[in-house]
XYZ file of C-alpha atoms in Angstrom:
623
model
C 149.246 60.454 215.395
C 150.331 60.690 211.772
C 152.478 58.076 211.316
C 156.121 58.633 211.676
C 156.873 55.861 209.460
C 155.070 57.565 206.648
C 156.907 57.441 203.221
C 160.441 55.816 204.784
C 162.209 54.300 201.783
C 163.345 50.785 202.763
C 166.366 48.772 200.728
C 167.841 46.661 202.924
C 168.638 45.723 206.577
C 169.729 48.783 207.417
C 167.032 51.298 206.744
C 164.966 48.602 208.998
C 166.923 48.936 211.599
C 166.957 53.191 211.492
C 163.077 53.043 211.174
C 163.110 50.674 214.039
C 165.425 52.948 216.232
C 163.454 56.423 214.907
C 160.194 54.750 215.673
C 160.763 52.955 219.025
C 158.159 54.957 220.840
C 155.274 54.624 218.144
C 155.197 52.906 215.077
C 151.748 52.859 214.033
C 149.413 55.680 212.904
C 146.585 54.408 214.499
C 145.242 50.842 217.221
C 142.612 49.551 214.619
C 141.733 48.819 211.050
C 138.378 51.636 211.388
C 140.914 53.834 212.329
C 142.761 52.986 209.373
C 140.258 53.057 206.796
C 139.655 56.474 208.060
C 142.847 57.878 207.494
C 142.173 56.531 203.844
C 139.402 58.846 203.709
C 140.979 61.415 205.335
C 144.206 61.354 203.053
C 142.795 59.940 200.056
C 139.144 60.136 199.644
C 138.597 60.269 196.211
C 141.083 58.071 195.118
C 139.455 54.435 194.266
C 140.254 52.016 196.601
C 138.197 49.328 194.653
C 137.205 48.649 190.989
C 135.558 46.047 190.522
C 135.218 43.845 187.440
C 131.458 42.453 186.722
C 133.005 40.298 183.482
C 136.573 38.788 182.287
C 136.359 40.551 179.052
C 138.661 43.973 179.164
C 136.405 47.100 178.295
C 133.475 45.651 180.467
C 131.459 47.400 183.241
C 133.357 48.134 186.392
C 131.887 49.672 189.597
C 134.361 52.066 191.352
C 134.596 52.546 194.942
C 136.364 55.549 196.270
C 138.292 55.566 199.511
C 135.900 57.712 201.384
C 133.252 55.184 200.170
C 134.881 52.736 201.610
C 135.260 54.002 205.018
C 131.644 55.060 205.084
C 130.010 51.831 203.830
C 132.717 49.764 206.714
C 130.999 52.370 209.319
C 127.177 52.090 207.780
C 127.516 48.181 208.465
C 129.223 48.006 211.598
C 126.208 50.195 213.273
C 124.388 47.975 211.469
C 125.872 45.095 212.939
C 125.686 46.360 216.386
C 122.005 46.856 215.908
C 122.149 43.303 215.384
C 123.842 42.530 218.917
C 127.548 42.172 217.701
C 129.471 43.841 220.689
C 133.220 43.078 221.297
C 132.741 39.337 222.196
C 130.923 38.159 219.011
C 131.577 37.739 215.465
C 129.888 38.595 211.904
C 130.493 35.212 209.699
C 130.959 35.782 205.851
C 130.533 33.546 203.188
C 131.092 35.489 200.091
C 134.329 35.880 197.460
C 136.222 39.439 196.921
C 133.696 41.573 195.743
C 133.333 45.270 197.886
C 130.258 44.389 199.630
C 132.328 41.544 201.257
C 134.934 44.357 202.298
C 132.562 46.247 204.050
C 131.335 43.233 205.812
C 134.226 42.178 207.331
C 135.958 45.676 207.937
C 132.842 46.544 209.079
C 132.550 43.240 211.116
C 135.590 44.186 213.166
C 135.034 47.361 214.330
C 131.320 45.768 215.858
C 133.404 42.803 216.991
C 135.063 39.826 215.211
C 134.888 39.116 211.177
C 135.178 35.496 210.509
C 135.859 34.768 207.507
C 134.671 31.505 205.599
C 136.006 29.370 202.723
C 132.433 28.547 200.740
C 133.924 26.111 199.084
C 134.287 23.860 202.253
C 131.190 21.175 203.218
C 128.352 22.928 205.087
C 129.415 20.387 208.343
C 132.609 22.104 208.672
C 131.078 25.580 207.733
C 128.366 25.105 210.533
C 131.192 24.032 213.045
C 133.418 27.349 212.183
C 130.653 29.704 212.679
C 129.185 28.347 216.178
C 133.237 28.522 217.402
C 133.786 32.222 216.438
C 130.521 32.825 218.020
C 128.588 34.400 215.331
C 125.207 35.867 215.424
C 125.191 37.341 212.190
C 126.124 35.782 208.361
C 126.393 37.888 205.619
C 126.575 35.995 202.037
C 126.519 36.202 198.562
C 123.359 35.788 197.169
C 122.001 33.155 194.669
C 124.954 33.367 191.398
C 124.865 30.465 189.024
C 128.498 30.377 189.025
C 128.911 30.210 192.633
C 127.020 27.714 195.157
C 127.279 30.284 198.119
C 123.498 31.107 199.052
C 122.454 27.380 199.016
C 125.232 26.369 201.636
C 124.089 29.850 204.076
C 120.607 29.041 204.132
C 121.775 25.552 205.521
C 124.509 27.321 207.711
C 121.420 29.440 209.073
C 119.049 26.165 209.644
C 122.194 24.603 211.642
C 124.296 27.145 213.205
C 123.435 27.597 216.504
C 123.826 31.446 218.068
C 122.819 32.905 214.487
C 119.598 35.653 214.361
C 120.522 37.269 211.251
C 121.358 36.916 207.670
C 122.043 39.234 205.117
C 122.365 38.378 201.615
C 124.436 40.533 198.558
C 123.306 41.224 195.605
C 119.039 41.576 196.950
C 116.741 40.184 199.072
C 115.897 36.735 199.322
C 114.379 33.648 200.589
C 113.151 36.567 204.104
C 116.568 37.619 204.209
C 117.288 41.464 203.858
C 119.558 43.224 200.867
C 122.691 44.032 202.529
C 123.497 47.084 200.590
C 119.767 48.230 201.431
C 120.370 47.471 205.285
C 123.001 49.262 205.868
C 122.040 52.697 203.815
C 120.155 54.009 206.877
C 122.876 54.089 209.273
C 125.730 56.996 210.052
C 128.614 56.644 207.747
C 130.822 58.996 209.992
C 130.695 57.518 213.591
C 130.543 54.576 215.558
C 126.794 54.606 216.992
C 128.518 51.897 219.845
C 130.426 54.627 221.070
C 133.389 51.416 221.166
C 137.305 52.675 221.493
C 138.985 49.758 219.661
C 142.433 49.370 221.299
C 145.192 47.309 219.831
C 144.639 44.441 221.667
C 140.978 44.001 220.860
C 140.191 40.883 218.920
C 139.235 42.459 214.833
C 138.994 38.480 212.960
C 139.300 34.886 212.921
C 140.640 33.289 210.186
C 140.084 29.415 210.018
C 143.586 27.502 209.189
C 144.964 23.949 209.349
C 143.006 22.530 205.875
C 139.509 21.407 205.609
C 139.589 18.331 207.893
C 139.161 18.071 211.595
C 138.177 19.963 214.498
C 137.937 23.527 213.689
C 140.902 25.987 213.875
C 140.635 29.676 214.225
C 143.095 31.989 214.460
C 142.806 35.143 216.313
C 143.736 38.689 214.682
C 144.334 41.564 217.154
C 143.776 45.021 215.345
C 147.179 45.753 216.503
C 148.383 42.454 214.438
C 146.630 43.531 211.342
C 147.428 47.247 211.440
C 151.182 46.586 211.612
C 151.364 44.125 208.894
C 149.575 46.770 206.896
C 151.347 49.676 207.574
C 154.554 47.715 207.507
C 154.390 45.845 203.963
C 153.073 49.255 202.645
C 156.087 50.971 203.436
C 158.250 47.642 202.216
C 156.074 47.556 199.258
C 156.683 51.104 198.512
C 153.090 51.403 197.788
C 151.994 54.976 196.444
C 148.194 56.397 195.969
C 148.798 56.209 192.433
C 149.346 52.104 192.497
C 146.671 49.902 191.214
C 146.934 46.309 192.171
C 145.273 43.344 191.002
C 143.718 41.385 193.776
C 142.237 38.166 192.527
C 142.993 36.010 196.297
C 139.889 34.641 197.931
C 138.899 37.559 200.809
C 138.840 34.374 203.173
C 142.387 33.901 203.375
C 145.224 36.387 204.285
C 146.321 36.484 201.086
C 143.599 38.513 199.530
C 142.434 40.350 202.794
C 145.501 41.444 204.434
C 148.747 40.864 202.025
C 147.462 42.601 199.056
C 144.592 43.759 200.506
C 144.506 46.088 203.421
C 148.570 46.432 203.329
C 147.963 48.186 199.749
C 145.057 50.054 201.028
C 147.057 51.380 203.674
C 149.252 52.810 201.385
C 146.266 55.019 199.038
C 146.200 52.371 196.797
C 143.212 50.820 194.764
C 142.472 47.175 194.669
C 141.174 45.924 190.819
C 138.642 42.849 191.687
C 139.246 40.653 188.592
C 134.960 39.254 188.797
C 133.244 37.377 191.825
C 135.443 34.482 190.730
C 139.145 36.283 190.706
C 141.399 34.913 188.895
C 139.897 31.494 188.445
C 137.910 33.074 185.895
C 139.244 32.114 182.703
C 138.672 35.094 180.811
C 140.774 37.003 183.672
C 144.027 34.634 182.905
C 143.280 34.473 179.223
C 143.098 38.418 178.926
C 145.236 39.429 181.789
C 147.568 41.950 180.197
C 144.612 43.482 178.216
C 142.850 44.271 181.911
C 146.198 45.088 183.274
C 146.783 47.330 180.387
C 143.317 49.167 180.028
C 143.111 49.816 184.431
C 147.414 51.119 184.329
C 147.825 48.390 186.935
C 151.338 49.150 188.352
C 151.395 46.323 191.169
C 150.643 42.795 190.347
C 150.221 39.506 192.535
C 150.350 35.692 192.262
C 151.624 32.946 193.425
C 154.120 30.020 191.984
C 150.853 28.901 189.769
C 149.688 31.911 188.420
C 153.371 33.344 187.370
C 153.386 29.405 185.412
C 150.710 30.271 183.751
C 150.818 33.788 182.612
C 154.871 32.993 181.585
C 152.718 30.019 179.281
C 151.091 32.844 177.534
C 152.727 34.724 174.319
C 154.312 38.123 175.224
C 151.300 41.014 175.555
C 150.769 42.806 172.804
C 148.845 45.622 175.151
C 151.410 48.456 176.695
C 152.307 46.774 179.974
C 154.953 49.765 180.878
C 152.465 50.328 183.892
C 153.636 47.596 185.991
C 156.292 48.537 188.418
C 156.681 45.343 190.388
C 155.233 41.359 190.672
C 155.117 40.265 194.122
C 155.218 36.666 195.162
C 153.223 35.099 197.873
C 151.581 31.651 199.317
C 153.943 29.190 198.584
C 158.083 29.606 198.082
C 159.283 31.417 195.057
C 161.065 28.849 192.349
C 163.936 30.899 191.466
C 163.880 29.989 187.991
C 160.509 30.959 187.573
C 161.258 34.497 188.623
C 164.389 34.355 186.951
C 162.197 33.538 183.414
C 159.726 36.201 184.223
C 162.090 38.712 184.826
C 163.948 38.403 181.827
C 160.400 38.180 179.929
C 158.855 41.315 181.151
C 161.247 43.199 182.544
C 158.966 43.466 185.900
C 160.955 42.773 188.742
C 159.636 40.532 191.419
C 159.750 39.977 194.602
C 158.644 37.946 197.426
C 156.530 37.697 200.469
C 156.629 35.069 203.359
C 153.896 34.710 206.229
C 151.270 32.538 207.087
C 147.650 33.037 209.202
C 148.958 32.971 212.595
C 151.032 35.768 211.435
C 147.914 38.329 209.911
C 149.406 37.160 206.562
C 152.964 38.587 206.617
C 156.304 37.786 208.300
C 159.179 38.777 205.834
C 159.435 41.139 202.488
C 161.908 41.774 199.852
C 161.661 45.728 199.976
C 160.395 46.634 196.376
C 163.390 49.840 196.516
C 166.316 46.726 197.303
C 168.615 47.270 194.499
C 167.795 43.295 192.991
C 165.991 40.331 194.520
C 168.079 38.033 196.492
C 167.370 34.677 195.327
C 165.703 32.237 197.138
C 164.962 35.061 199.317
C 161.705 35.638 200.575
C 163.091 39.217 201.877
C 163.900 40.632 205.246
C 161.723 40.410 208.890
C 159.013 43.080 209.269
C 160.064 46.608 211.103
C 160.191 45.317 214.881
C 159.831 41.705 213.957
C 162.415 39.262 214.803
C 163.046 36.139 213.145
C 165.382 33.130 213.319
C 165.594 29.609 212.433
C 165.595 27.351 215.743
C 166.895 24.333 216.219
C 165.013 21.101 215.785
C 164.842 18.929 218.395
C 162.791 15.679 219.517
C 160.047 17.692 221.069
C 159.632 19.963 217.869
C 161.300 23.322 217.668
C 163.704 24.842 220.232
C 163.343 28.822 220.133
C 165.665 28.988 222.943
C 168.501 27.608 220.307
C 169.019 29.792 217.349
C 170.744 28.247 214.365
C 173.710 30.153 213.105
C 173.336 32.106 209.627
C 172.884 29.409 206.535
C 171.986 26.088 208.845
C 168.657 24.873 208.254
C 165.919 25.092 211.751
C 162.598 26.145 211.858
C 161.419 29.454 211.104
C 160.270 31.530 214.195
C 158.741 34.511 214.471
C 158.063 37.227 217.478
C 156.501 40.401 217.128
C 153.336 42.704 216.768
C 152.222 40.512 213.937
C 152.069 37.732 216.129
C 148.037 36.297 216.619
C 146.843 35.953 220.466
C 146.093 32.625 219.170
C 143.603 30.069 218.704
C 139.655 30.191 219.706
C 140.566 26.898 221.329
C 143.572 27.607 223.557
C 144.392 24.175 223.561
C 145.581 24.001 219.691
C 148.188 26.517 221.010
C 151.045 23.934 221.761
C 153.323 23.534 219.368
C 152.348 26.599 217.308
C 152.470 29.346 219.667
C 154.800 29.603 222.898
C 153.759 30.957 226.171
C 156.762 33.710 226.072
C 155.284 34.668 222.469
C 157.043 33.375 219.484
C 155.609 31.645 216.781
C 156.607 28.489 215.606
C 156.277 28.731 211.793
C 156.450 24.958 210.557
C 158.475 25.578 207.757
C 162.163 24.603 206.987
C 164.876 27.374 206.580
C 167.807 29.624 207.362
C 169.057 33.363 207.452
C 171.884 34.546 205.510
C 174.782 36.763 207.554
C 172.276 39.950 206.408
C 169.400 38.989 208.107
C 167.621 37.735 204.532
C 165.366 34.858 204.885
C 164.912 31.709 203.175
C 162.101 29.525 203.508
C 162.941 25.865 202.098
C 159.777 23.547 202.730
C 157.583 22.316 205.391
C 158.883 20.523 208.670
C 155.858 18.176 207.897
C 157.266 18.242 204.428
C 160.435 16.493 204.834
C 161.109 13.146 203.367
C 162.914 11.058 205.935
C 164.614 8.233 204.256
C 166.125 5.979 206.953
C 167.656 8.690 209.447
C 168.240 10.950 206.825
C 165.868 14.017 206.152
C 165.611 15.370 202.827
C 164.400 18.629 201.979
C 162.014 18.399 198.980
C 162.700 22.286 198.172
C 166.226 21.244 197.028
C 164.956 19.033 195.540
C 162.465 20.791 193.574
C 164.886 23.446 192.538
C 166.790 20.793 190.658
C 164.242 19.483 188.981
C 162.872 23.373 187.798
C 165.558 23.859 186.210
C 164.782 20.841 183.082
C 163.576 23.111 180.271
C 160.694 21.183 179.837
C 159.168 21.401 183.353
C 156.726 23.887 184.585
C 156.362 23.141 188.086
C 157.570 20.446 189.904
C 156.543 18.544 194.031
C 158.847 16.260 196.395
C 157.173 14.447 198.288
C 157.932 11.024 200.565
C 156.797 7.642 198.951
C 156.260 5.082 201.762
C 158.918 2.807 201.543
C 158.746 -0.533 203.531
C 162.466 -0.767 203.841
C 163.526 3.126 204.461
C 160.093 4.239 205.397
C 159.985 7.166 202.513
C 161.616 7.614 199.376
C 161.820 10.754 197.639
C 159.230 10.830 194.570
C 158.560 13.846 192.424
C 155.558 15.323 190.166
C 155.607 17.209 187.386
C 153.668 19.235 185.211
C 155.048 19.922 181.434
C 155.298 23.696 180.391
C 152.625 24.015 177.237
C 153.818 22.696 174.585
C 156.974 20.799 175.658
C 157.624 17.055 175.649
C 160.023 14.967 177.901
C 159.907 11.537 179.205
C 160.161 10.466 183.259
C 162.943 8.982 182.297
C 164.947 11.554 180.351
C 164.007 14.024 183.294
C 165.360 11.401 186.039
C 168.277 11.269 183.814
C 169.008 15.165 183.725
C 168.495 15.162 187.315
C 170.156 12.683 189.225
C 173.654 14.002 188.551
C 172.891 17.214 189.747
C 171.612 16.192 193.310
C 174.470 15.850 195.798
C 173.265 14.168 198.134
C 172.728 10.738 196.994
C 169.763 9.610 199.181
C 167.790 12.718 198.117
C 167.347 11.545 193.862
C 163.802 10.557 193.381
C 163.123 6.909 193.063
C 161.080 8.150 190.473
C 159.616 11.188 188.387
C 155.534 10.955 187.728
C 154.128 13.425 184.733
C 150.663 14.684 185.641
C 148.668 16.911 183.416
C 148.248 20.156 186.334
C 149.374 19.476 190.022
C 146.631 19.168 192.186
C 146.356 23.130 194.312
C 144.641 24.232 197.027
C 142.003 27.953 196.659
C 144.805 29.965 196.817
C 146.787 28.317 194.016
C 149.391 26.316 195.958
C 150.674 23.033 195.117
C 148.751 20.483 197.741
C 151.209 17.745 198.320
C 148.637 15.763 200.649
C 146.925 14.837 197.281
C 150.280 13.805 196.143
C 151.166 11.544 199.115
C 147.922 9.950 198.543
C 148.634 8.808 195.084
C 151.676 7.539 196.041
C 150.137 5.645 198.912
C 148.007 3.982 196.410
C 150.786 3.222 193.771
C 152.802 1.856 195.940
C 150.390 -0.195 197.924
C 148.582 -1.646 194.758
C 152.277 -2.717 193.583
C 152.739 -4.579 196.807
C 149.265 -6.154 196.906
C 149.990 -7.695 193.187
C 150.619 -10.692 194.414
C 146.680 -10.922 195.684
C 145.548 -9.991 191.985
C 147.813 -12.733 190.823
C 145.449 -15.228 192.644
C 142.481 -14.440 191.550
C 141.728 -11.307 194.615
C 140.320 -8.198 193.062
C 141.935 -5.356 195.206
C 141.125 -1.217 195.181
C 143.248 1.180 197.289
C 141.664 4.407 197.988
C 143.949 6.908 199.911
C 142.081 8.767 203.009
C 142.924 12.528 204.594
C 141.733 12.366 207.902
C 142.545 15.195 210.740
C 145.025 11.565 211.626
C 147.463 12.249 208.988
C 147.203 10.118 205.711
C 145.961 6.570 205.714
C 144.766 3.850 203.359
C 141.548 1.328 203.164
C 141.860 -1.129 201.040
C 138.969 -3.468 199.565
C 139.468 -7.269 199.269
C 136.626 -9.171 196.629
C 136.615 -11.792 193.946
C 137.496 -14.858 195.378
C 139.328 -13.352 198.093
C 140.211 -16.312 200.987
C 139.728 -16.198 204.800
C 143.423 -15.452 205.025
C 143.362 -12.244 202.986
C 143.630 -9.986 205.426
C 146.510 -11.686 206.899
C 148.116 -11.985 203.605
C 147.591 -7.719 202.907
C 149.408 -7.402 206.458
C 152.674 -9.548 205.467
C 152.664 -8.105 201.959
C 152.394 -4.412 203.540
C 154.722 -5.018 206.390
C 157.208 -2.130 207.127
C 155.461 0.657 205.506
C 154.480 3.522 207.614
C 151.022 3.995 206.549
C 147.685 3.095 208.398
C 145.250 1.187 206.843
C 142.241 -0.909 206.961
C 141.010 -3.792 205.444
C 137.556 -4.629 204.173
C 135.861 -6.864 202.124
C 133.578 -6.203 198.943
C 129.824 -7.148 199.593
């Protein structure tokens, strides 16, 4: 099959809907991500589908990997792999950051069986407890790097994990574990030696989700998930063999494997590798256009954070006239941000809207859409249907559609949608039993079927009985000429239970009080309840890998304020008192520390002082 949605040119709603109806009987040019990788070869061998950077200074070396490479390095390690006795059933664990050798791993990893990816930057206790429930008898890692603390944490992983008889290390062999390059050069690099016809349905990763506390949480891929996200947002993209695109994401989430990695792949595309540390190398930010510049990079990617940062920078003296497009992912779009970049660069952008238990991608805004809508984060996936559903006391109702511009919950059912978790039980509430997807985040559709994420439902700041959305908030406060980038969250309130709070980090250079930006705001925000009780300035918001704004870290600190304010009256007599916020897979909590000359009524006093907020906490006493 060749792919009848080859080279479609998608604006709008419309041109969805005539692929949709033209392609009813096959969408997809192939059931799995081999067979993918394949077609690469097959349609654009030479091309490079990775360069990769060794250093953050532009005109350093760069190894180039050519599409047919690709495919035949993917092929070379999954026969290794099922030398290794990976069938169907098992999974290949990585711990290494987007560098080609981890490409072939995990491509390679799911045509054997399942790749599971791994964040290295989590503890080796969590690490340990992801690998034994994907089921992994092989880890392939990055090998010792002083800038990276990967091949400590495997060789622990390997002492601990149980099910584990191999390990493989990039970059040479060490401490008795074989090169991986070296291992798999003897192997074919045209055929799978397993003889194994991947169908759609067949399990290709796990990806672990849900943060980097608790039990773990793996969700499935299905090659037929990741193959029509890929084929789909290269289409959407408008992605061209010509296009080279910076990928900087860790490999370990969607982000960097399947949004702008095997979607632009898909297309012929090449994927620049900005160093083993992406772009949290600081050479990478600080020289961005120059490498952007010197590799004619025509598609670029970020997030919220990154966009901040490079608009922070003085306009490029380097010819930038390669870029065709920014595209927008991991966390919603400010629309003043984009706005400001636009008008800087001239380089439109546009946004992208999934999540893991999606394979990375629910919604586009079609690069070829005459402008970007704003607040948009684009239109559903071909054969992907999408709505906001009612919220109800049980969680989300996908039964009861809102109508067009009323907030619910976005849902999502279609090919894209994962099986689910390893552990059926984490199913409920995220995934139905009739197959829609129950997103977690606030939002609505417009009367043309656009899409507008607004925050988290675990996001909202309920004040009393009324919920506030913190993106509307946000957007307000974005729009001070002083601010960069700005977080709602709920302050725990003893009388309303939460308050609305923001933080705020400055834009280089620029000065403003809390109070003059409390000032500019208030009168803008309608809705009374929803003004912050206050505004905090912090030098950078706290962000997760990927770049996003973590609010949890922000709840914390206002647990702490806020309970240290109430506990004054203990400091007044003589108590010294510490509050030290605690993320727990419980939700948010607080233990406070009683010493000095702290009396046998203490605790009692802490629980009359701290009556009425909705926090946990424990008490306990210094020495």
């Amino acid at each position: 099959m060749t792919g009848p949605a080859a080279n479609r040119r998608i604006r709008n709603r419309a041109d969805i809907k005539a692929l949709e109806a033209a392609t009813a009987d096959g969408f997809l040019p192939v059931a799995s991500t081999w067979e993918l990788l394949a077609r690469g070869r097959d349609l654009f061998g030479d091309r490079p589908a990775f360069r990769f950077l060794e250093t953050g200074m532009p005109g350093g070396p760069a190894v180039e990997i050519t599409h047919a490479d690709l495919f035949a390095r993917v092929t070379q390690a999954a026969n290794l792999f099922t030398d290794l006795g990976v069938g169907p059933d098992d999974a290949v664990a990585m711990l290494a950051p987007n560098i080609p050798e981890a490409h072939f791993a995990l491509w390679g990893g799911s045509a054997a069986g399942r790749a599971c990816l791994v964040n290295n930057l989590l503890n080796t206790d969590h690490i340990v407890e992801l690998v034994e429930a994907a089921g992994a008898k092989v880890l392939v890692a990055l090998g010792s790097d002083p800038a990276l603390d990967i091949w400590r944490k495997a060789l622990d992983v390997c002492d601990r994990a149980r099910g584990l008889n191999a390990v493989l290390s990039i970059g040479g062999a060490q401490d008795g574990a074989d090169d991986f390059a070296s291992a798999i050069a003897g192997y074919p690099a045209d055929r799978l030696t397993s003889g194994r016809a991947i169908g759609r349905d067949d399990i290709a990763s796990c990806f672990h989700t849900g943060g980097t506390t608790g039990a773990p949480k793996l969700a499935l891929h299905s090659h037929g998930n990741q193959v029509h996200v890929a084929w789909s947002a290269s289409q959407m993209f408008h992605i061209r063999p010509d296009d080279m695109a910076i990928n900087g994401f860790p490999l370990f989430h969607v982000a960097g494997s399947m949004v702008f990695g095997l979607s632009l792949l898909a297309g012929g595309a090449g994927l620049l590798l900005p160093t083993r540390l992406g772009v949290r190398h600081p050479e990478v930010i600080a020289r961005y256009w120059d490498h952007v510049a010197e590799h004619r990079v025509s598609f670029l990617s970020a997030v919220p954070t990154l966009l901040a940062a490079l608009l922070s920078q003085p306009y490029p003296e380097a010819d930038i006239s390669c870029v065709r497009r920014m595209v927008i992912g991991g966390s919603p779009l400010p629309t003043e941000m984009a706005d400001a970049f636009e008008e800087t660069y001239g380089i439109p952008v546009r946004n992208a809207f999934g999540m893991t238990e999606s394979a990375g991608i629910i919604t586009i805004e079609p690069y070829l859409a005459p402008a970007r809508v704003r607040g948009s984060c684009g239109l559903p996936l071909p054969h992907t249907e999408v709505i906001a559903a009612a919220l109800g006391p049980d969680g989300a109702d996908v039964s009861k559609p809102v109508p067009p511009g009323e907030t619910g919950v976005i849902a999502v059912h279609g090919p894209n949608v994962s099986p689910g978790y390893t552990d059926r039980k984490r199913n409920a509430g995220t995934f139905t039993e009739d197959g829609w997807l129950i997103s977690g985040d606030l939002g609505h559709l417009d009367e043309n079927g656009y899409v507008y994420v607004t925050g988290r439902s675990k996001d909202v700041i309920i004040r009393g009985a009324h919920n506030i959305d913190p993106a509307m908030v946000e957007e307000i406060v974005n729009r001070h000429p002083a601010v960069e980038m700005s977080a709602a969250v709920g302050q725990p309130d003893a009388y309303a239970g939460e308050l609305p709070v923001v933080y705020i980090a400055l834009k280089a250079g620029a000065a403003a009080t809390e109070e003059e930006i409390l000032a500019f705001v208030a009168p803008l925000i309608a809705e009374r309840p929803a003004v912050p009780k206050r505004v905090h300035i912090l030098p950078d918001l706290p962000q997760t890998a990927l770049g996003k704004v973590f609010k949890p870290a922000l709840r914390l600190q206002s647990i702490e304020r806020v309970f240290g304010e109430a506990l004054a009256p203990l400091r007044e007599d003589g108590v010294t008192v510490s509050v030290a916020g605690e993320q727990s897979a419980a939700g948010l909590s607080a233990r406070i520390e009683l010493g000095g000359d702290a009396p046998e009524d203490a605790a009692e006093r802490v629980k009359t002082l701290l009556r009425g907020f909705p926090v946990d906490y424990e008490v306990a006493f210094a020495g």
